[in-house]
C-alpha positions as semicolon CSV with decimal commas, in nm:
position;residue;x (nm);y (nm);z (nm)
1;X;-2,567;5,115;-1,048
2;X;-2,381;5,170;-1,374
3;X;-2,436;4,993;-1,703
4;X;-2,192;4,920;-1,977
5;X;-2,206;5,163;-2,260
6;X;-2,054;4,900;-2,500
7;X;-2,223;4,579;-2,624
8;X;-2,065;4,323;-2,857
9;X;-2,283;4,071;-3,049
10;X;-2,224;3,817;-3,321
11;X;-2,420;3,891;-3,643
12;X;-2,655;3,596;-3,669
13;X;-2,693;3,374;-3,979
14;X;-2,375;3,512;-4,140
15;X;-2,215;3,242;-4,332
16;X;-1,863;3,272;-4,189
17;X;-1,701;3,114;-3,898
18;X;-1,656;3,300;-3,674
19;X;-1,924;3,551;-3,788
20;X;-1,843;3,928;-3,780
21;X;-1,941;4,111;-3,464
22;X;-2,126;4,435;-3,421
23;X;-2,003;4,663;-3,159
24;X;-2,240;4,912;-3,022
25;X;-2,143;5,213;-2,829
26;X;-2,415;5,416;-2,646
27;X;-2,366;5,756;-2,486
28;X;-2,518;5,831;-2,143
29;X;-2,891;5,929;-2,168
30;X;-2,928;6,308;-2,155
31;X;-3,230;6,527;-2,130
32;X;-3,301;6,739;-2,426
33;X;-3,611;6,977;-2,392
34;X;-3,757;6,738;-2,150
35;X;-3,699;6,428;-2,346
36;X;-3,453;6,152;-2,266
37;X;-3,210;6,103;-2,544
38;X;-2,955;5,822;-2,600
39;X;-2,718;5,847;-2,879
40;X;-2,561;5,521;-3,020
41;X;-2,309;5,436;-3,294
42;X;-2,260;5,086;-3,444
43;X;-1,930;4,941;-3,588
44;X;-1,875;4,621;-3,767
45;X;-1,568;4,410;-3,702
46;X;-1,440;4,074;-3,816
47;X;-1,371;3,998;-3,458
48;X;-1,374;4,194;-3,125
49;X;-1,131;4,056;-2,866
50;X;-1,254;4,091;-2,512
51;X;-0,959;4,137;-2,278
52;X;-0,720;3,882;-2,403
53;X;-0,339;3,825;-2,412
54;X;-0,123;3,888;-2,711
55;X;-0,060;3,511;-2,750
56;X;-0,433;3,448;-2,759
57;X;-0,484;3,712;-3,021
58;X;-0,189;3,590;-3,227
59;X;-0,306;3,230;-3,221
60;X;-0,672;3,320;-3,325
61;X;-0,545;3,562;-3,599
62;X;-0,224;3,425;-3,731
63;X;-0,247;3,062;-3,647
64;X;-0,512;2,973;-3,912
65;X;-0,336;3,180;-4,181
66;X;-0,002;3,008;-4,124
67;X;-0,171;2,668;-4,134
68;X;-0,349;2,739;-4,466
69;X;-0,025;2,871;-4,624
70;X;0,165;2,561;-4,520
71;X;-0,097;2,337;-4,647
72;X;-0,080;2,516;-4,984
73;X;-0,450;2,612;-4,978
74;X;-0,403;2,985;-4,949
75;X;-0,168;3,284;-4,967
76;X;-0,179;3,522;-4,679
77;X;-0,089;3,874;-4,593
78;X;-0,133;4,015;-4,249
79;X;-0,081;4,387;-4,191
80;X;-0,157;4,644;-3,939
81;X;-0,320;4,972;-4,030
82;X;-0,414;5,255;-3,812
83;X;-0,348;5,595;-3,674
84;X;-0,005;5,681;-3,525
85;X;0,028;5,555;-3,176
86;X;-0,260;5,306;-3,208
87;X;-0,030;5,009;-3,138
88;X;0,052;4,862;-3,483
89;X;0,425;4,808;-3,386
90;X;0,313;4,644;-3,055
91;X;0,073;4,416;-3,236
92;X;0,310;4,309;-3,519
93;X;0,634;4,285;-3,319
94;X;0,546;4,297;-2,948
95;X;0,783;4,372;-2,669
96;X;1,007;4,111;-2,511
97;X;0,781;3,852;-2,336
98;X;0,479;3,948;-2,528
99;X;0,556;3,832;-2,883
100;X;0,364;3,994;-3,161
101;X;0,218;3,843;-3,480
102;X;0,549;3,832;-3,677
103;X;0,750;3,620;-3,422
104;X;0,449;3,414;-3,347
105;X;0,401;3,327;-3,723
106;X;0,771;3,249;-3,778
107;X;0,775;3,023;-3,475
108;X;0,463;2,844;-3,598
109;X;0,607;2,793;-3,939
110;X;0,908;2,611;-3,787
111;X;0,703;2,422;-3,539
112;X;0,488;2,257;-3,808
């Protein structure tokens, strides 16, 4: 059988809700000079979204920020940063039927 090469875990005892998550990626075990070697790399993220819809991600990311701004308890800036072709425009604007963060946030402002 095959095993997943990616594991995601919450970082325990971190004073933030939700806590950051550690993403560990392991390469397949290879034999080097008769020894079994597995390489791995760890990355730290504020939140790792398992397969989710655009709306679920917008609600979790932008929803609390819109609420905090409207309550007057915070200012907020949400921006996308990344390599060309990584999905920044899709995330911020979204195609028809899969709204991105900008249309979601504007709609939330007028709903509240």
